[in-house]
CSV table of C-alpha atoms and ligand atoms in Angstrom, one decimal:
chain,number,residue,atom,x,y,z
A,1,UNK,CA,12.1,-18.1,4.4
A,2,UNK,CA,9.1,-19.6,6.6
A,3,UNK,CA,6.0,-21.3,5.0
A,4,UNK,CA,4.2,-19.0,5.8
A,5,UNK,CA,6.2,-16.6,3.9
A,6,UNK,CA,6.0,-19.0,0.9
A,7,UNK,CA,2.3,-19.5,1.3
A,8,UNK,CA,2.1,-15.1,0.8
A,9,UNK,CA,4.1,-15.4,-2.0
A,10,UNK,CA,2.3,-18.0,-3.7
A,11,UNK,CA,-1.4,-17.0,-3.3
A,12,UNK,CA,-3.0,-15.7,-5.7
A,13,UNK,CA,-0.3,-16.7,-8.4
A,14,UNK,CA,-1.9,-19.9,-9.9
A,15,UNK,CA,0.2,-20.3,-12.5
A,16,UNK,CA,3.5,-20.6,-11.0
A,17,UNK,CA,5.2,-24.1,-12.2
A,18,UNK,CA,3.5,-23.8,-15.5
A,19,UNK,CA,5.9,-25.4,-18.5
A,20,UNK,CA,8.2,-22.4,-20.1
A,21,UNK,CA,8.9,-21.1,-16.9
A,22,UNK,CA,10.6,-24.2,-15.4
A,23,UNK,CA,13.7,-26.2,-17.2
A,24,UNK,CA,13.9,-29.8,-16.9
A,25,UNK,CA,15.4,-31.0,-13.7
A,26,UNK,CA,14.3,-27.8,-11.9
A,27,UNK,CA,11.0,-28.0,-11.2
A,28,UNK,CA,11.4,-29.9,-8.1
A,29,UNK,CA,12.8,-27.2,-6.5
A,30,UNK,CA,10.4,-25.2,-7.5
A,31,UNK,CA,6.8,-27.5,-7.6
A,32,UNK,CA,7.2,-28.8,-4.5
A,33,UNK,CA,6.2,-25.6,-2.2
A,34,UNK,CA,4.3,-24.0,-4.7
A,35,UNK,CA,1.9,-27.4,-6.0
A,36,UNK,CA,1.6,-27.2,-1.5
A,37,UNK,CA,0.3,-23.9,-1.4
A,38,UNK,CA,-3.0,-23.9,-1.5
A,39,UNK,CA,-4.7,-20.7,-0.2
A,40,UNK,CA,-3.8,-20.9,4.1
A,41,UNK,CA,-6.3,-21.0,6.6
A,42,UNK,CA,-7.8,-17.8,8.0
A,43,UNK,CA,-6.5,-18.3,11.0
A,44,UNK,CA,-3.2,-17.8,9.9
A,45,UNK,CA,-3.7,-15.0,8.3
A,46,UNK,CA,-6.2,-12.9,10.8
A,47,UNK,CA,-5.9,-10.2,12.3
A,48,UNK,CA,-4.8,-8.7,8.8
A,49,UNK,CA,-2.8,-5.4,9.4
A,50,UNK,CA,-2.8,-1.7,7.4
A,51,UNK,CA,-0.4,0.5,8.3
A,52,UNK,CA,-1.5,3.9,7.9
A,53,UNK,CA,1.0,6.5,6.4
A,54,UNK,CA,0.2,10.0,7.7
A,55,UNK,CA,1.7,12.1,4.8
A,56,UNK,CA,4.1,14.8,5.5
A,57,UNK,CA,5.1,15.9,9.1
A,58,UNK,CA,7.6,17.9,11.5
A,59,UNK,CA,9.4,20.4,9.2
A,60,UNK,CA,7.4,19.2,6.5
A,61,UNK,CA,4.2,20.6,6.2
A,62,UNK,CA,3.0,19.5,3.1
A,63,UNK,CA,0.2,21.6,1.5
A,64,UNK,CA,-0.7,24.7,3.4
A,65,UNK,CA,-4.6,25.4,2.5
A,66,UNK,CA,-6.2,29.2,2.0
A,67,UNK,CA,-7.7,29.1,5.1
A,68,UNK,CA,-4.3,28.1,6.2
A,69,UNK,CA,-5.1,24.2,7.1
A,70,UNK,CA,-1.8,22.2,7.2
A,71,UNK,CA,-1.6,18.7,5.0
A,72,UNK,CA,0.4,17.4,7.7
A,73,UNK,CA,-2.2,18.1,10.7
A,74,UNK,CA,-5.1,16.7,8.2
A,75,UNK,CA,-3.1,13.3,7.0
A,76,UNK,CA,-2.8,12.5,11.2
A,77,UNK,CA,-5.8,13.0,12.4
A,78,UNK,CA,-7.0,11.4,9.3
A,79,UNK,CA,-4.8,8.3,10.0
A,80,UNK,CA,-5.7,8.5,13.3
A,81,UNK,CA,-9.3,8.1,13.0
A,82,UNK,CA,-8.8,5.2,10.3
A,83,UNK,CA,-6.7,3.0,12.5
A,84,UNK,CA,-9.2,3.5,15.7
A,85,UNK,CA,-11.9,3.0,13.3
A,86,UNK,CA,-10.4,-0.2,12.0
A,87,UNK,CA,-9.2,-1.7,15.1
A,88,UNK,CA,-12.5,-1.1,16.8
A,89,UNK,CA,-15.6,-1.3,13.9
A,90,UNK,CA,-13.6,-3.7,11.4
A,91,UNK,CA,-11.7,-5.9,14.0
A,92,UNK,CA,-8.1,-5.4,12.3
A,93,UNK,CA,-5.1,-4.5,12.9
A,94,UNK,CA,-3.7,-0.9,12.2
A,95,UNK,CA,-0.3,0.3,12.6
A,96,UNK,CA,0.5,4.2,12.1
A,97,UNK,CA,4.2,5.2,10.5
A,98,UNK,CA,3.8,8.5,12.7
A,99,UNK,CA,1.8,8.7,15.7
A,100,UNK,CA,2.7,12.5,15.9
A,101,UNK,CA,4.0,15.6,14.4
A,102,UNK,CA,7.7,14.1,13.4
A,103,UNK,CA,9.5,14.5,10.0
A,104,UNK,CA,9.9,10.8,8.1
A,105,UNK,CA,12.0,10.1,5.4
A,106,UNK,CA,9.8,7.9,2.3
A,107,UNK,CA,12.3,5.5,3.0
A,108,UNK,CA,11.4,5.6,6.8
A,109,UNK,CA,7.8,5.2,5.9
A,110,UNK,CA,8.2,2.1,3.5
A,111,UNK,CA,10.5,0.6,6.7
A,112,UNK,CA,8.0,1.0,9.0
A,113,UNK,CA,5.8,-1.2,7.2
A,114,UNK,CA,7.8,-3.9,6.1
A,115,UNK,CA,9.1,-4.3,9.5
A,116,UNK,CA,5.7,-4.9,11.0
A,117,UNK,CA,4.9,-7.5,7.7
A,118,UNK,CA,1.6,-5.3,7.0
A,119,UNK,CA,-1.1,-6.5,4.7
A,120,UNK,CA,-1.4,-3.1,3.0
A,121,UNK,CA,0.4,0.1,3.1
A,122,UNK,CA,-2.4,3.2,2.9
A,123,UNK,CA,-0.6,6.4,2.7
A,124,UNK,CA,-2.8,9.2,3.5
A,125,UNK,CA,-2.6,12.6,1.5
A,126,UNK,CA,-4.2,16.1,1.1
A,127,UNK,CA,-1.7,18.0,-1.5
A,128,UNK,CA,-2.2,20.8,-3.8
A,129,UNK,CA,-3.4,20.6,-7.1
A,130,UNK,CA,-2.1,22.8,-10.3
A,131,UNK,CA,-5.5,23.8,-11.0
A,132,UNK,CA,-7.7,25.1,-7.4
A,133,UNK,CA,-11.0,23.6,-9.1
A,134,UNK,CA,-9.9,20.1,-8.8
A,135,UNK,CA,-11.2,18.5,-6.0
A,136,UNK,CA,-12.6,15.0,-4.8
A,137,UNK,CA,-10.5,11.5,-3.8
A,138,UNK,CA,-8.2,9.9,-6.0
A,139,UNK,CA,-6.3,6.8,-5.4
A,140,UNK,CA,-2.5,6.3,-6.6
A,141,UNK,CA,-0.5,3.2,-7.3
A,142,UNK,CA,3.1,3.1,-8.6
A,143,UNK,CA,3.4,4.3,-12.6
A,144,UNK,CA,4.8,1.8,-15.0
A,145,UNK,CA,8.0,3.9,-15.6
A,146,UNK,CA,8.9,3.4,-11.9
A,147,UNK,CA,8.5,-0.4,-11.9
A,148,UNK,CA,10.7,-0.5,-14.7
A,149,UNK,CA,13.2,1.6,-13.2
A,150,UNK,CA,12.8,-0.1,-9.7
A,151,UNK,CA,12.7,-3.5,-11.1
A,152,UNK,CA,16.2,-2.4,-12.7
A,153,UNK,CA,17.3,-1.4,-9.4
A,154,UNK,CA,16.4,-4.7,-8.1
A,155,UNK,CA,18.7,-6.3,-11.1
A,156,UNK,CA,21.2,-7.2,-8.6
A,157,UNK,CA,20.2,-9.9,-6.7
A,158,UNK,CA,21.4,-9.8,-3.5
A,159,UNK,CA,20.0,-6.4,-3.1
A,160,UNK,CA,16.6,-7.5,-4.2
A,161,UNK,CA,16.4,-10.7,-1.5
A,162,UNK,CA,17.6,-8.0,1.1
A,163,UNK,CA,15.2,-5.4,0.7
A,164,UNK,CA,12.8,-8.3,-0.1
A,165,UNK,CA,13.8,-9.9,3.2
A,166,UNK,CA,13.9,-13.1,2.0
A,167,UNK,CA,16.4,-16.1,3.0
A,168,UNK,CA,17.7,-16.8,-0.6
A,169,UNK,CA,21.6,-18.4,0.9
A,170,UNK,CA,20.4,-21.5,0.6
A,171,UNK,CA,18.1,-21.0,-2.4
A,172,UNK,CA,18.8,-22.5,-5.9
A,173,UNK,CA,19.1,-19.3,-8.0
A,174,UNK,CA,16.3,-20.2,-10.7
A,175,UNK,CA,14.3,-21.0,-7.7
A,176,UNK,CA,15.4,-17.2,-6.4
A,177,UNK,CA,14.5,-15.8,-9.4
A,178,UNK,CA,11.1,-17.2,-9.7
A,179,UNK,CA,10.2,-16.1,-6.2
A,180,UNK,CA,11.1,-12.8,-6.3
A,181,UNK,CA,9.5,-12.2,-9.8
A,182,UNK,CA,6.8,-13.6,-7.9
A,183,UNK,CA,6.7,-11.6,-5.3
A,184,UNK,CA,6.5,-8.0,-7.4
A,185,UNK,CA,4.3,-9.4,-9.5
A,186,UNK,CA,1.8,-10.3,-6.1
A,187,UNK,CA,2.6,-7.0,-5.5
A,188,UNK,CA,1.5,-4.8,-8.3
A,189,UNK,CA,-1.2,-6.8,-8.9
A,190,UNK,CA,-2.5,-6.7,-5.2
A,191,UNK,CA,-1.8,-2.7,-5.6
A,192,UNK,CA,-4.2,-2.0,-8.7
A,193,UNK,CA,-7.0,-4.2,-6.9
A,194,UNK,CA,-6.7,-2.5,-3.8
A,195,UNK,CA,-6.6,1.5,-5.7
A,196,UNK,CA,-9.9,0.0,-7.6
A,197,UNK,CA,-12.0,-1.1,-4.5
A,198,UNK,CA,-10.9,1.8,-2.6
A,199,UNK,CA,-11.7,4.5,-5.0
A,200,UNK,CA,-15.3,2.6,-6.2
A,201,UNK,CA,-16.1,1.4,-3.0
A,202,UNK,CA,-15.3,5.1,-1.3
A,203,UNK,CA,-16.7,6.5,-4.3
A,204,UNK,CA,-20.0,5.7,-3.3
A,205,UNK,CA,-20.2,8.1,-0.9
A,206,UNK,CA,-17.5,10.3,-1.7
A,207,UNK,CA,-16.8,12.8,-4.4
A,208,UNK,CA,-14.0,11.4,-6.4
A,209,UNK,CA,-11.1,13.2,-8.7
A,210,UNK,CA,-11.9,12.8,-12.7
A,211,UNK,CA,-9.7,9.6,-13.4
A,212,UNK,CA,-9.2,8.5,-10.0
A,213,UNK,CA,-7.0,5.6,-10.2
A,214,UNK,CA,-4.0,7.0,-11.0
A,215,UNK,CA,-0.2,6.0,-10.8
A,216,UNK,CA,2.5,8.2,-10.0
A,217,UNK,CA,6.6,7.6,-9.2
A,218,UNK,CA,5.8,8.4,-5.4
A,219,UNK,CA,8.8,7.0,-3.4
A,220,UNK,CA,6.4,5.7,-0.4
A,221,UNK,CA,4.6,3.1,-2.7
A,222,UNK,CA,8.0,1.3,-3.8
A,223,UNK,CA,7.9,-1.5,-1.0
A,224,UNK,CA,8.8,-4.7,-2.8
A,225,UNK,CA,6.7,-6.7,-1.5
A,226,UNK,CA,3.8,-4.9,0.6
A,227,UNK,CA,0.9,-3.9,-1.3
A,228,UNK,CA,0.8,0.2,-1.6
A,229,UNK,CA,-1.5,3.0,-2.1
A,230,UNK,CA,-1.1,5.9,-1.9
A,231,UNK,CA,-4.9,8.1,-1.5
A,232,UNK,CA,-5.4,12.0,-1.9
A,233,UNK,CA,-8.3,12.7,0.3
A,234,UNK,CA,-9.2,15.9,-1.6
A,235,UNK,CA,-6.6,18.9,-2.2
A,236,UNK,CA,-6.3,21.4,0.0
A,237,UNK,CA,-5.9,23.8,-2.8
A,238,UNK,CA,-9.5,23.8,-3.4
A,239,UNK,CA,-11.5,26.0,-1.0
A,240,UNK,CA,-13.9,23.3,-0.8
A,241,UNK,CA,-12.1,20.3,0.0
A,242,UNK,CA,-10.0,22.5,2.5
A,243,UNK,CA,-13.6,23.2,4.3
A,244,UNK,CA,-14.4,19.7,4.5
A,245,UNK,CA,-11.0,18.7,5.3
A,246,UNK,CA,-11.0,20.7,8.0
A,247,UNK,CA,-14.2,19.4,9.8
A,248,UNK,CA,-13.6,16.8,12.5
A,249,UNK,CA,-16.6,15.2,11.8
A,250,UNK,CA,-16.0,15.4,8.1
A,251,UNK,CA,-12.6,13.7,8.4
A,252,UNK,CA,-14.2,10.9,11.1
A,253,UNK,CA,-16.9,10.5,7.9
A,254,UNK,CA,-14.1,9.7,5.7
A,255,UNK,CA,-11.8,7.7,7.6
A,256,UNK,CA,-15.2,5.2,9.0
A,257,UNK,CA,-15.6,5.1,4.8
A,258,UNK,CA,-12.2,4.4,3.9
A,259,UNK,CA,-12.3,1.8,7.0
A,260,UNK,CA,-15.4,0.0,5.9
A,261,UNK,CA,-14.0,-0.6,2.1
A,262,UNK,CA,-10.3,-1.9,3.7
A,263,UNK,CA,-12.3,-3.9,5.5
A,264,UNK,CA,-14.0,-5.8,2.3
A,265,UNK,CA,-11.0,-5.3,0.5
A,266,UNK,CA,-9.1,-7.4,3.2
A,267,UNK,CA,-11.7,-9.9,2.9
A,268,UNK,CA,-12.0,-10.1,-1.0
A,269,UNK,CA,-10.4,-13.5,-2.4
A,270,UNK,CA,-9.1,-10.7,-5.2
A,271,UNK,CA,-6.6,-9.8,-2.5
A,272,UNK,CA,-4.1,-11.9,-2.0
B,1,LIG,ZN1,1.0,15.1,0.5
């Protein structure tokens, strides 16, 4: 594990070391790189880069709207436009887990973005709804029952360091512990501040879901230790959002919205 791996984990955590947590003769395992970790210069941490999830794709074609508008076509183009808009209005990086119309496993999607050590995953959706009136953005992190359920998968620790991709071997295991509590917890709580400047910030000039922060068990937000969102653009089961949906220039609107607030979100001190 780099420092500069270290430095992610421990940003935004202030009160790691705090007495309770470490036992006596421990803590200079564990003080040592965390009292050093102040937040790290911009420069190490710019260009920051979203990958962009394009929901759905190849044999899958997600929601099929009346006027017969695929999810999958909407959520590329969609991530399309987002990544050129914030590579070339926002000056940051964007990564795409599907450039084109190919089928991706969730897990496929979540190893895209680890592997590129993105700053934020954005998964990009246009589902149905059960009921055709509801319409407007919503924004979705993972639902309390699945972090209980995923942190129980993660019980075992070997798996957790693995999928965490973190060098534990030589590692004392409290110090293990701490860091990989550490690192879900950075997580989840990056998550909820990045669903709440997304859906106010794009709700300024979108029409938004009632309720919509939501969290859900979606499979695609369950990287360990990458930020995740996943946001419905509208459903294409209402005949509204379908027509707007639809509308190249209505999904460049959206994407140069969705763009501008990653781009303050990225910047926000809030976001680790
Ligand atoms: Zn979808």
């Amino acid at each position: 594990m780099d420092r500069r791996a270290i430095l992610r984990l421990a940003v935004g955590i202030p009160f790691l070391g705090v007495g309770g947590i470490v036992r006596p003769g421990q803590a200079e395992h564990l003080v040592k790189p965390v009292a050093a970790a102040a937040r790290p210069p911009a420069a190490l941490r710019t260009p920051r880069l979203v990958m962009i999830d394009p929901g759905h794709g190849g044999k899958d074609p997600g929601a099929i709207g009346h006027a017969g508008t695929y999810e999958k076509d909407v959520t590329l183009d969609l991530a399309k436009e987002l990544a050129l808009q914030l590579r070339k209005t926002q000056g940051l990086n964007a990564g795409l887990t599907r450039e084109d119309d190919h089928f991706l496993e969730l897990g496929e999607r979540v190893d895209v973005a680890r592997e590129a050590k993105a700053d934020l995953f954005l998964s990009i959706h246009a589902d149905s709804a059960p009921n055709a009136n509801a319409r407007g953005l919503s924004a979705y992190t993972l639902s309390e029952k699945a972090s209980d359920a995923f942190s129980q998968a993660l019980a075992d620790k070997e798996n957790y360091a693995d999928r965490l991709g973190l060098d534990l071997k030589h590692t004392k295991p409290v110090v293990a512990d701490i860091l990989m509590d550490l690192a879900t917890r950075r997580t989840k709580a990056a998550s909820l501040v990045a669903r709440q400047g997304i859906v106010r910030g794009a709700g300024r000039d979108l029409r938004l879901l009632e309720n919509p922060m939501r969290s859900a068990n979606f499979v695609v937000l369950k990287a360990p230790d990458i930020p995740s969102v996943l946001v419905e653009t509208g459903f294409l089961s209402n005949r509204q959002d379908e027509a707007l949906l639809r509308d190249p220039a209505q999904r460049k609107r959206i994407a140069g919205i969705l763009a501008r607030e990653l781009a303050t979100l990225l910047a926000s001190p809030t976001f680790a």
